[in-house]
Amino acid sequence: MLSIKNLHVNVDEKTILKGLDLDVKAGEVHAIMGPNGSGKSTLGHVLSGRDGYDIIDGDIQFQGKDLLELETEERAREGLFLAFQYPVEIPGVSNMEFLKASVDAVREHRAQAPCDAVSFMKQARAACKEVNLNQDFLKRGVNEGFSGGEKKRNEIMQMMLLEPTLAILDETDSGLDIDALQIVADGVNSLRSAQRGFIVVTHYQRLLNYIEPDFVHVLANGKIVKSGDKSLALELEAKGYAWLEEEVA
Amino acid sequence: MFDFTQAALAVERERDWLSPLRAQGKSVWQHYSLPTRKTENWKYTNLSFLQKQNYFARQISDAPLDPSLSALYQIPEFEVHRLVFVNGRYAEGLSSLSEDSALELSRFEDADDLQRKIIAGKLNTNIELKEFGFSALNTSQLSDGVFLRVKRNRKVDKPIQVVWLTTSESDNANVNSRLLMVLESGAEASLLEHYVSSSESHNVFTNAVTELFLGANAKLTHYRLHKEQESAVHIGAVFATLESAAHLNSFYLAFGSRLKRLDVHVEYEGEGAESHINGVYLPKNKQHVDIHSCIEHKVPHCRSNEVFRGIVADEARAVFNGRIHIHKDAQKTEAYLSNKNLLTSNKAEVDTKPELEIYADDVRCAHGATVAQLDPMSLHYLRTRGVSENEALVMLSFGFINELIAELKHEAISHYLRPAIAQLFSRDPALVRHLL
């Protein structure tokens, strides 16, 4: 469903991604690991269409479409979801308004009628419960005053409501305690299906104990330098990243 | 040649108990020179049109009291003591008052001897008339008004809503209104001043002065909502005096019109008092809104927190001037002021100026004024969830104002204001459908 070829990306005229290739098929979970500064988060931002990331070379196909030709909101409507490493606080816009606006936009794109307010409220409350967020959160401003863990769980809740085809989790495990990690992982695992793909970006192997990947890739110095199965993650945990960077160099 | 000042002085009224007050107003007004661009406090607000228009020549005839007018001011699920004035005249048929032993309520016209004494003794005592010429003008034109007294240690069960409605009958005329509220020590109440007009456009000059006296430990939640029509001219002022440990919570809302000028003056007379003065202004088209506030910290250990936000659209203009004056003896004062503005068009303009004047050395103060952009990261975040750029912009603009609306103590007022505010941001219902 996602095919990235030879992706080169500049940020502030500095090349961050230097020829990244990645293929994700429906039903697969890909973990992308790598040292700080290797370009892991850049990948998520580029896929989401954030400003300030210049694609200088390469191609991204998503569900048979040229992803780079689509606006950010069109990508989301086509089924791409990015769980942010640092979700944005938007005071004054309630979580509920925000969730309804986004679910309606995606439904409209799929030629489905907008949810009526009552049934959506039910759905949202159920999703809250699944990620163990108090329902009061629906009334509060988007992520306003949420703790780090609450923000991450809010991301997972949005993912559940939007039912994306491809979800990218950008360091969703950072700043989570074990209980929150379990909740986040349960949320992801509940959505795993033969129709859906995941890219799990993480610095640590820990998350992969909870979300078992089909493939593990190591991103270093702007490209994928090694790919393997989940045992690669354990090897990285034991040996660190330095040996790989040396191997590549 | 026509002269605005003289025209106002020429208005004759029958002699009554308010005559001495009117004379006091006149004596100041006759020496007041109408502000020009060179008058610091009026630098950005042009009043020259007043010299072309005699608002004082007309007696306003009684408007037919159409019960459908109530749609203009009724707030769903909000039970109130309501007084309605139409073009400055009391409209009993539209008002609804019920007995509340905590509240003494009278119009100036109906005041008994004791009430007259209190009114005459209180009016203008916290207004420097020479400085606030239009309040002197208001005093010189006094006729009816509202007197509210909340009794010692009592709480008024329902909010008091005072509606000032203008109709086309007031075209080219002056509507002069006055409200005096006294909260005795430990008293508690909510007051909603509500300015509306029937939908026709009419050139009315409203001069509305409100005085609030909060006794020791008194608590007042105060709203002043300006929802007047396009050609309305409103020059108004609110003067509040706080005794020790009094608590004032004010919220101002100004939709724009031809000219809206509001002076908000809060004076601390007793220690430990606190005020929260918040507001929003939303001028569009060629409207003009000017808010001048002044917080006088005269005594120690008081707090003030002031937050005003504005969205200025089209060719509209907003002026905000927020002054905090901390006197020499007002140690341990905490005073905060924030004014943020969004301009949604290249031709919109805002002139904002915080003024901090501090003569005490042990105080905590912060102030800031900004002309902001919507946060690009917030915009991106909404779009990554499928929301279109246009809808996201509307949601964020609304959120910028809604932050203050959501904090209101009375949820019914938040619910009432939201749709009216949402409408301002887009005429396309699809873009505002998620805001309500």
XYZ file of C-alpha atoms in Angstrom:
685
model
C 0.000 0.000 0.000
C 2.958 2.297 0.620
C 6.022 2.344 -1.539
C 8.834 4.794 -0.880
C 11.649 4.919 -3.403
C 14.951 6.724 -3.121
C 13.550 9.479 -0.896
C 15.805 12.477 -0.377
C 14.581 15.224 1.920
C 16.078 18.551 2.928
C 15.225 20.533 6.023
C 16.686 24.038 6.136
C 18.942 23.067 3.223
C 20.396 20.184 5.161
C 19.814 16.720 3.707
C 18.172 14.514 6.333
C 16.892 11.580 4.291
C 19.388 10.324 1.739
C 17.810 7.633 -0.398
C 15.268 5.907 1.769
C 13.389 2.898 0.375
C 10.485 1.224 2.141
C 7.625 -1.027 1.085
C 4.681 -1.646 3.362
C 1.956 -4.092 2.367
C -1.505 -4.377 3.870
C -1.495 -6.369 7.082
C 2.171 -5.699 7.868
C 3.714 -3.979 10.850
C 7.066 -2.338 10.169
C 9.237 -1.034 12.954
C 11.732 1.678 12.151
C 14.477 2.051 14.682
C 17.537 4.165 14.742
C 19.701 6.524 16.724
C 18.661 10.100 17.467
C 19.056 12.354 14.481
C 18.859 9.532 11.970
C 15.751 10.983 10.297
C 13.046 8.831 11.920
C 10.673 11.671 12.721
C 11.384 13.360 9.414
C 9.867 10.367 7.669
C 6.578 10.778 9.574
C 6.454 14.514 8.881
C 7.130 14.031 5.182
C 4.398 11.421 4.917
C 1.952 13.764 6.678
C 2.794 16.650 4.350
C 4.196 19.085 6.844
C 5.645 22.363 5.523
C 9.366 22.905 5.614
C 10.376 19.479 4.309
C 11.714 19.730 0.777
C 11.537 16.555 -1.265
C 14.565 16.834 -3.512
C 14.355 13.371 -5.005
C 12.346 10.176 -4.828
C 8.806 8.979 -5.071
C 6.078 7.887 -2.668
C 3.102 5.830 -3.842
C 0.218 5.297 -1.462
C -2.676 3.056 -2.500
C -1.684 3.590 -6.115
C -1.610 7.391 -5.807
C 1.286 9.804 -5.854
C 1.256 10.795 -2.193
C 3.386 13.882 -2.707
C 0.731 15.341 -5.001
C -1.895 15.195 -2.244
C -2.618 17.908 0.309
C -2.218 16.969 3.954
C -5.951 16.619 4.509
C -6.342 14.535 1.332
C -3.729 12.099 2.599
C -5.655 11.741 5.852
C -8.893 11.161 3.987
C -7.188 8.527 1.839
C -6.444 6.670 5.046
C -3.044 7.868 6.217
C -2.703 8.609 9.909
C 0.243 10.031 11.812
C 0.302 9.723 15.587
C 2.467 12.692 16.575
C 5.437 12.455 18.839
C 4.427 15.848 20.238
C 0.665 16.278 19.782
C -0.354 19.925 19.504
C -2.390 21.723 22.163
C -5.260 23.760 20.742
C -7.097 25.619 23.496
C -10.575 26.842 22.589
C -11.250 24.008 20.141
C -12.880 21.185 22.035
C -11.712 17.643 21.538
C -15.253 16.672 20.661
C -15.610 19.319 17.923
C -12.223 18.327 16.604
C -12.965 14.586 16.532
C -16.336 15.070 14.890
C -14.886 17.406 12.266
C -12.181 14.948 11.393
C -14.372 11.831 11.342
C -16.975 13.655 9.237
C -14.307 14.793 6.782
C -13.024 11.256 6.345
C -16.538 9.807 6.085
C -17.518 12.393 3.515
C -14.518 11.397 1.427
C -15.666 7.780 1.591
C -19.114 8.940 0.465
C -20.599 8.101 3.852
C -23.122 10.370 5.561
C -21.843 12.398 8.526
C -22.387 10.745 11.906
C -25.347 12.064 13.832
C -24.273 13.798 17.023
C -25.732 11.254 19.410
C -24.232 8.137 17.893
C -20.908 9.883 17.447
C -20.921 10.850 21.094
C -21.440 7.190 21.972
C -18.601 6.129 19.717
C -16.277 8.764 21.127
C -17.099 7.786 24.693
C -16.435 4.145 23.918
C -13.083 5.067 22.360
C -12.233 7.134 25.447
C -12.905 4.132 27.583
C -10.715 1.883 25.474
C -7.701 4.112 25.984
C -8.641 4.783 29.583
C -9.236 8.519 29.203
C -11.881 10.181 31.329
C -14.848 11.357 29.251
C -14.311 14.903 30.489
C -11.438 14.988 28.034
C -13.936 15.223 25.201
C -15.109 18.617 26.461
C -11.654 20.042 27.023
C -9.577 21.842 24.446
C -7.613 19.576 22.109
C -4.741 18.195 24.207
C -5.031 21.267 26.436
C -3.248 20.640 29.699
C -3.037 16.908 28.966
C -0.087 15.028 30.426
C 2.361 13.432 27.985
C 0.701 10.039 28.402
C -2.792 11.485 27.957
C -1.753 13.150 24.726
C -0.450 9.871 23.353
C -3.609 8.044 24.346
C -5.619 10.795 22.677
C -3.672 10.100 19.472
C -4.558 6.412 19.705
C -8.196 7.292 20.343
C -8.240 9.418 17.176
C -6.712 6.531 15.272
C -9.472 4.229 16.499
C -12.181 6.628 15.388
C -10.611 7.364 12.008
C -9.817 3.713 11.174
C -6.891 4.530 8.862
C -5.454 2.223 6.226
C -1.908 3.080 7.192
C -0.927 4.360 10.610
C 2.458 5.841 11.413
C 3.276 5.982 15.099
C 6.062 8.471 15.701
C 7.808 7.578 18.965
C 4.446 6.999 20.561
C 6.217 5.163 23.383
C 8.378 8.104 24.455
C 7.417 9.391 27.859
C 4.995 6.560 28.585
C 4.984 4.493 31.740
C 4.378 0.745 31.543
C 0.618 0.990 32.092
C 0.171 3.637 29.412
C 2.413 1.663 27.081
C 0.156 -1.346 27.516
C -2.942 0.752 26.753
C -1.374 2.239 23.637
C -0.210 -1.200 22.459
C -3.631 -2.726 23.090
C -5.162 0.049 21.008
C -2.799 -0.627 18.136
C -3.160 -4.406 18.360
C -6.944 -4.138 18.338
C -6.698 -2.378 14.973
C -4.270 -4.841 13.400
C -5.900 -6.459 10.423
C -5.145 -7.863 7.008
C -6.304 -4.578 5.423
C -4.218 -2.233 7.536
C -0.557 -1.401 7.696
C 1.527 0.138 10.490
C 4.843 1.916 10.667
C 6.077 2.044 14.230
C 8.908 4.499 14.683
C 10.759 4.022 17.937
C 14.101 4.466 19.576
C 13.702 1.565 21.978
C 13.000 -2.112 21.562
C 10.612 -2.028 24.547
C 7.513 -1.059 22.553
C 8.067 -4.005 20.227
C 7.488 -6.411 23.104
C 3.945 -5.125 23.072
C 3.446 -4.493 19.378
C 5.118 -7.361 17.567
C 6.513 -6.220 14.211
C 6.762 -8.285 11.036
C 9.811 -6.336 9.911
C 12.404 -4.247 11.665
C 14.447 -1.648 9.794
C 17.346 0.363 11.036
C 17.500 3.951 9.848
C 20.908 5.529 10.114
C 22.313 8.588 8.446
C 19.206 9.095 6.312
C 18.685 5.641 4.857
C 17.718 2.155 5.855
C 20.936 0.292 6.526
C 19.621 -3.017 7.733
C 16.335 -4.882 7.690
C 15.298 -8.052 9.420
C 12.616 -9.647 11.542
C 11.875 -8.901 15.182
C 15.095 -10.546 16.308
C 16.961 -7.594 14.837
C 15.324 -5.372 17.431
C 16.643 -7.578 20.222
C 20.095 -7.532 18.697
C 19.982 -3.735 18.590
C 18.847 -3.616 22.185
C 21.849 -5.731 23.174
C 24.483 -4.105 20.974
C 23.273 -0.527 20.450
C 23.398 1.299 17.134
C 27.062 2.160 16.922
C 28.204 -1.105 15.258
C 25.736 -0.599 12.426
C 26.779 2.961 11.819
C 30.380 1.789 11.686
C 29.478 -1.077 9.359
C 27.831 1.378 6.975
C 30.655 3.841 7.172
C -22.656 76.603 12.828
C -23.900 73.487 14.605
C -22.040 72.577 17.762
C -22.383 69.172 19.412
C -21.543 70.437 22.890
C -24.002 73.314 22.706
C -26.750 71.155 21.273
C -26.461 68.831 24.257
C -26.528 71.775 26.663
C -29.657 73.133 25.025
C -31.737 70.129 26.057
C -34.240 71.274 28.684
C -35.832 68.974 31.215
C -38.439 69.579 33.871
C -37.112 70.286 37.308
C -36.993 67.235 39.546
C -34.747 65.588 42.140
C -32.154 64.783 39.475
C -31.768 68.458 38.505
C -28.760 69.089 40.778
C -26.996 66.090 39.245
C -27.783 67.251 35.733
C -26.421 70.663 36.642
C -23.235 69.014 37.888
C -22.902 67.184 34.567
C -23.591 70.342 32.579
C -21.061 72.379 34.462
C -18.329 69.948 33.415
C -19.639 69.263 29.942
C -19.807 72.918 28.958
C -16.043 73.232 29.430
C -15.246 69.946 27.746
C -13.768 70.173 24.315
C -14.703 67.357 22.043
C -11.699 65.030 21.571
C -9.702 65.379 18.406
C -6.953 63.244 16.920
C -4.564 65.105 19.176
C -6.338 64.006 22.348
C -4.191 61.134 23.622
C -7.092 59.009 24.877
C -8.937 59.346 21.593
C -6.004 59.282 19.234
C -7.320 56.484 17.017
C -11.024 57.209 17.249
C -12.397 59.976 15.129
C -15.389 61.798 16.586
C -15.628 64.564 14.015
C -18.890 63.118 12.691
C -20.565 64.204 15.940
C -20.201 67.815 14.806
C -22.334 67.080 11.786
C -25.244 65.459 13.497
C -27.664 66.822 16.058
C -28.694 63.871 18.168
C -30.349 66.097 20.747
C -33.070 67.758 18.729
C -35.446 64.828 18.615
C -37.813 63.476 21.203
C -38.100 59.762 20.631
C -41.682 58.694 20.177
C -42.794 55.542 21.921
C -42.029 52.453 19.913
C -44.763 49.896 19.471
C -43.786 47.077 21.804
C -43.766 44.074 19.615
C -43.418 40.936 21.763
C -41.282 39.378 19.026
C -38.541 41.819 20.078
C -37.845 39.443 22.940
C -36.053 37.139 20.504
C -33.283 39.746 20.478
C -32.362 39.292 24.098
C -33.841 36.087 25.425
C -31.196 33.571 26.390
C -32.364 29.976 26.440
C -32.222 28.174 29.755
C -31.279 31.329 31.567
C -33.751 32.452 34.186
C -33.380 36.090 35.098
C -34.843 39.166 36.687
C -35.275 41.204 33.542
C -35.661 44.914 32.916
C -36.075 46.018 29.337
C -35.596 49.559 28.107
C -36.621 50.438 24.587
C -34.923 53.552 23.251
C -34.119 54.518 26.812
C -37.684 54.138 28.088
C -38.719 51.424 30.455
C -40.886 48.768 28.807
C -42.856 47.090 31.519
C -44.546 44.721 29.093
C -41.230 43.214 28.066
C -39.739 43.069 31.544
C -40.164 40.279 34.021
C -39.400 40.787 37.652
C -40.041 38.572 40.593
C -39.741 39.175 44.287
C -36.337 38.572 45.796
C -35.782 39.813 49.304
C -32.010 40.001 48.714
C -32.458 42.553 45.955
C -33.777 46.066 45.948
C -34.502 47.184 42.449
C -35.887 50.488 41.343
C -35.862 52.771 38.385
C -34.761 56.325 39.042
C -38.248 57.473 38.072
C -39.837 55.295 40.757
C -37.247 55.784 43.470
C -38.569 56.575 46.925
C -36.979 59.202 49.134
C -34.400 56.908 50.660
C -33.425 55.496 47.298
C -33.149 58.975 45.826
C -30.799 59.844 48.631
C -28.609 56.811 47.960
C -28.619 57.404 44.213
C -27.794 61.078 44.506
C -25.132 60.273 47.079
C -23.423 57.626 44.959
C -23.673 58.748 41.347
C -20.413 60.113 39.942
C -18.506 59.529 43.171
C -16.055 57.256 41.396
C -15.979 59.126 38.119
C -13.554 61.894 37.387
C -16.023 63.742 35.202
C -13.454 66.142 33.805
C -11.540 63.174 32.452
C -14.584 61.292 31.230
C -16.415 64.039 29.391
C -18.987 61.713 27.929
C -19.936 60.560 31.411
C -20.442 64.224 32.274
C -22.633 64.455 29.192
C -24.523 61.388 30.379
C -25.043 63.013 33.767
C -26.274 66.222 32.159
C -28.942 64.219 30.318
C -30.052 62.049 33.251
C -33.663 61.006 33.311
C -34.452 57.393 34.039
C -31.956 54.764 35.129
C -31.639 51.536 37.031
C -30.799 51.326 40.694
C -29.859 47.925 42.112
C -28.938 47.213 45.694
C -27.985 43.791 46.951
C -28.359 43.482 50.655
C -25.652 42.688 53.125
C -24.543 39.034 53.101
C -27.338 38.073 50.731
C -27.213 36.418 47.362
C -29.607 37.249 44.536
C -31.027 33.959 43.325
C -31.238 34.750 39.618
C -28.991 36.888 37.428
C -30.293 40.377 36.698
C -30.533 41.138 33.003
C -30.878 44.740 31.943
C -31.670 45.062 28.255
C -31.118 48.299 26.379
C -32.812 47.930 23.076
C -32.964 50.500 20.327
C -35.355 50.526 17.407
C -35.684 52.653 14.291
C -37.704 55.154 16.368
C -34.399 56.295 17.814
C -32.951 57.216 14.420
C -30.849 60.397 14.679
C -31.459 60.600 18.416
C -29.569 60.208 21.671
C -30.353 57.375 24.059
C -28.941 58.075 27.473
C -28.809 55.288 30.007
C -27.497 54.865 33.492
C -27.115 51.981 35.869
C -26.069 52.100 39.481
C -25.443 48.913 41.388
C -24.507 48.751 45.022
C -23.467 45.470 46.571
C -23.340 45.742 50.316
C -20.709 43.843 52.218
C -20.844 40.104 51.619
C -23.520 40.466 48.939
C -23.430 38.362 45.788
C -25.089 38.773 42.399
C -24.774 38.403 38.648
C -25.554 41.271 36.296
C -25.952 41.108 32.538
C -26.044 44.373 30.608
C -27.322 43.559 27.193
C -27.309 46.028 24.293
C -29.278 45.009 21.248
C -31.102 46.643 18.390
C -33.957 45.578 16.224
C -32.562 44.652 12.852
C -33.075 47.940 11.009
C -30.144 50.170 10.681
C -30.597 53.376 12.604
C -28.249 56.154 13.461
C -28.550 56.234 17.227
C -26.079 57.679 19.691
C -26.131 55.661 22.887
C -24.357 56.996 25.938
C -24.444 54.333 28.631
C -22.753 54.708 31.977
C -22.646 52.011 34.629
C -21.375 52.340 38.163
C -20.679 49.305 40.288
C -19.917 49.588 43.985
C -18.717 46.380 45.581
C -18.644 46.409 49.373
C -16.271 44.330 51.464
C -16.353 40.651 50.453
C -19.022 41.312 47.845
C -18.978 39.220 44.681
C -20.230 40.304 41.302
C -20.272 38.432 38.018
C -20.808 41.055 35.364
C -21.411 40.740 31.644
C -21.720 43.539 29.174
C -22.750 42.308 25.746
C -22.832 44.654 22.783
C -24.799 43.242 19.906
C -25.998 46.460 18.349
C -26.696 47.018 14.678
C -24.299 48.284 12.051
C -24.848 52.046 12.306
C -25.002 52.254 16.086
C -22.789 54.765 17.844
C -22.131 53.752 21.411
C -19.953 55.642 23.825
C -20.128 53.964 27.188
C -18.252 53.475 30.387
C -18.181 51.153 33.369
C -16.766 52.321 36.673
C -16.238 49.745 39.388
C -15.074 50.348 42.932
C -13.879 47.438 45.044
C -13.751 47.457 48.824
C -11.632 44.958 50.736
C -11.735 41.351 49.511
C -14.412 42.191 46.965
C -14.412 40.074 43.847
C -15.385 41.343 40.411
C -15.601 39.089 37.395
C -16.414 41.041 34.238
C -16.815 39.913 30.668
C -17.232 42.290 27.748
C -18.299 41.335 24.284
C -18.398 43.844 21.478
C -19.576 43.041 18.029
C -18.644 45.957 15.923
C -20.688 48.843 14.679
C -20.003 52.276 13.238
C -18.427 53.315 16.518
C -18.161 51.587 19.816
C -16.106 53.131 22.543
C -15.956 51.606 25.966
C -14.071 52.849 28.987
C -13.592 50.320 31.761
C -12.353 51.729 35.004
C -11.670 49.584 38.066
C -10.602 51.155 41.315
C -9.335 49.289 44.357
C -10.281 50.900 47.652
C -9.765 47.970 50.033
C -7.078 45.331 50.471
C -7.361 41.779 49.220
C -9.769 42.587 46.398
C -9.597 40.824 43.067
C -10.887 41.423 39.571
C -10.953 39.456 36.357
C -11.694 41.700 33.426
C -12.012 39.744 30.205
C -13.427 40.584 26.862
C -13.568 40.055 23.145
C -14.191 42.401 20.247
C -15.058 41.326 16.752
C -15.380 44.220 14.325
C -15.826 43.600 10.602
C -16.793 45.614 7.509
C -15.820 49.223 8.281
C -16.665 48.996 11.952
C -14.702 50.592 14.744
C -14.290 49.313 18.302
C -12.240 51.166 20.898
C -11.689 49.775 24.374
C -9.837 51.754 26.997
C -9.342 50.157 30.357
C -7.718 51.457 33.472
C -7.032 49.492 36.632
C -6.249 51.702 39.609
C -4.395 49.753 42.272
C -4.504 52.207 45.155
C -4.127 49.800 48.081
C -1.908 46.791 48.866
C -2.554 43.074 48.398
C -4.952 43.218 45.472
C -5.001 41.270 42.269
C -6.172 42.026 38.773
C -6.151 39.887 35.692
C -7.235 41.308 32.379
C -7.481 39.394 29.116
C -8.850 40.921 25.929
C -8.852 39.269 22.542
C -9.948 40.607 19.213
C -10.438 39.444 15.694
C -10.482 42.289 13.231
C -11.826 41.581 9.756
C -12.327 43.365 6.448
C -11.597 47.082 6.747
C -12.450 47.243 10.424
C -10.359 48.842 13.091
C -9.869 48.023 16.746
C -8.205 50.067 19.430
C -7.190 48.615 22.751
C -5.538 50.575 25.495
C -4.960 48.827 28.798
C -3.585 50.883 31.622
C -2.486 49.510 34.964
C -1.654 52.117 37.544
C -0.053 50.865 40.741
C 0.082 53.570 43.358
C 2.929 54.032 45.811
C 1.162 52.286 48.670
C -0.149 49.365 46.652
C 2.572 46.889 47.679
C 2.123 43.193 46.944
C -0.105 43.949 44.003
C -0.436 41.283 41.350
C -1.549 42.655 38.018
C -1.658 40.921 34.665
C -2.794 42.142 31.306
C -2.884 40.362 27.999
C -4.240 41.556 24.696
C -4.032 39.362 21.608
C -5.361 40.204 18.195
C -5.902 38.408 14.953
C -6.213 40.326 11.729
C -8.028 38.427 9.027
C -7.589 40.923 6.234
C -4.849 43.153 4.869
C -7.009 46.200 5.369
C -7.897 45.479 8.991
C -6.082 47.470 11.630
C -5.485 47.216 15.335
C -3.806 49.729 17.606
C -2.974 48.150 20.915
C -1.102 49.661 23.786
C -0.566 48.317 27.276
C 0.450 50.996 29.758
C 2.064 50.078 33.006
C 2.664 52.736 35.580
C 4.191 51.426 38.785
C 5.112 53.441 41.857
C 5.331 50.584 44.378
C 8.459 48.431 44.511
C 7.128 45.065 45.645
C 4.639 44.018 43.000
C 4.192 41.325 40.382
C 3.098 42.515 36.997
C 3.102 41.248 33.488
C 1.603 42.630 30.367
C 1.667 41.845 26.734
C -0.003 42.847 23.536
C 0.346 40.958 20.301
C -0.963 40.880 16.827
C -0.875 37.187 16.189
C -1.104 34.702 13.390
C -2.916 31.431 13.728
C -0.429 28.794 14.797
C 0.794 26.904 11.692
C 1.442 23.745 13.727
C -2.168 23.706 14.988
C -3.349 24.179 11.436
C -1.190 21.282 10.260
C -2.406 19.054 13.084
C -6.063 19.598 12.174
C -5.319 18.938 8.522
C -3.536 15.661 9.311
C -6.891 14.551 10.685
C -8.656 15.214 7.397
C -10.077 18.647 8.229
C -9.894 21.004 5.240
C -7.646 24.026 5.485
C -10.616 26.402 5.358
C -12.530 24.627 8.068
C -9.383 24.367 10.183
C -8.832 28.137 9.882
C -12.401 28.782 11.006
C -12.043 26.357 13.903
C -8.807 27.954 15.072
C -10.137 31.518 14.804
C -13.205 30.508 16.725
C -11.039 28.699 19.272
C -9.035 31.880 19.820
C -12.209 33.606 21.037
C -13.903 30.538 22.450
C -11.138 30.128 25.005
C -12.638 33.101 26.824
C -16.257 32.179 26.100
C -15.759 28.679 27.496
C -14.624 30.146 30.809
C -17.818 32.072 31.475
C -19.472 31.235 34.741
C -22.926 30.920 33.192
C -22.921 28.167 30.598
C -26.207 29.453 29.152
C -24.420 32.641 28.083
C -21.611 30.657 26.441
C -24.184 28.620 24.522
C -26.011 31.772 23.527
C -22.898 33.543 22.248
C -21.235 30.674 20.399
C -23.477 30.494 17.310
C -23.447 34.274 16.907
C -19.666 34.309 17.066
C -19.262 31.256 14.829
C -21.319 32.996 12.146
C -18.795 35.795 11.991
C -16.043 33.529 10.758
C -17.755 32.153 7.732
C -20.943 32.581 5.837
C -20.581 29.002 4.648
C -22.534 26.797 7.077
C -20.381 23.789 6.155
C -17.367 25.493 7.698
C -18.992 26.324 11.018
C -21.047 23.173 11.486
C -18.654 21.617 13.987
C -18.443 24.646 16.233
C -21.847 24.430 17.844
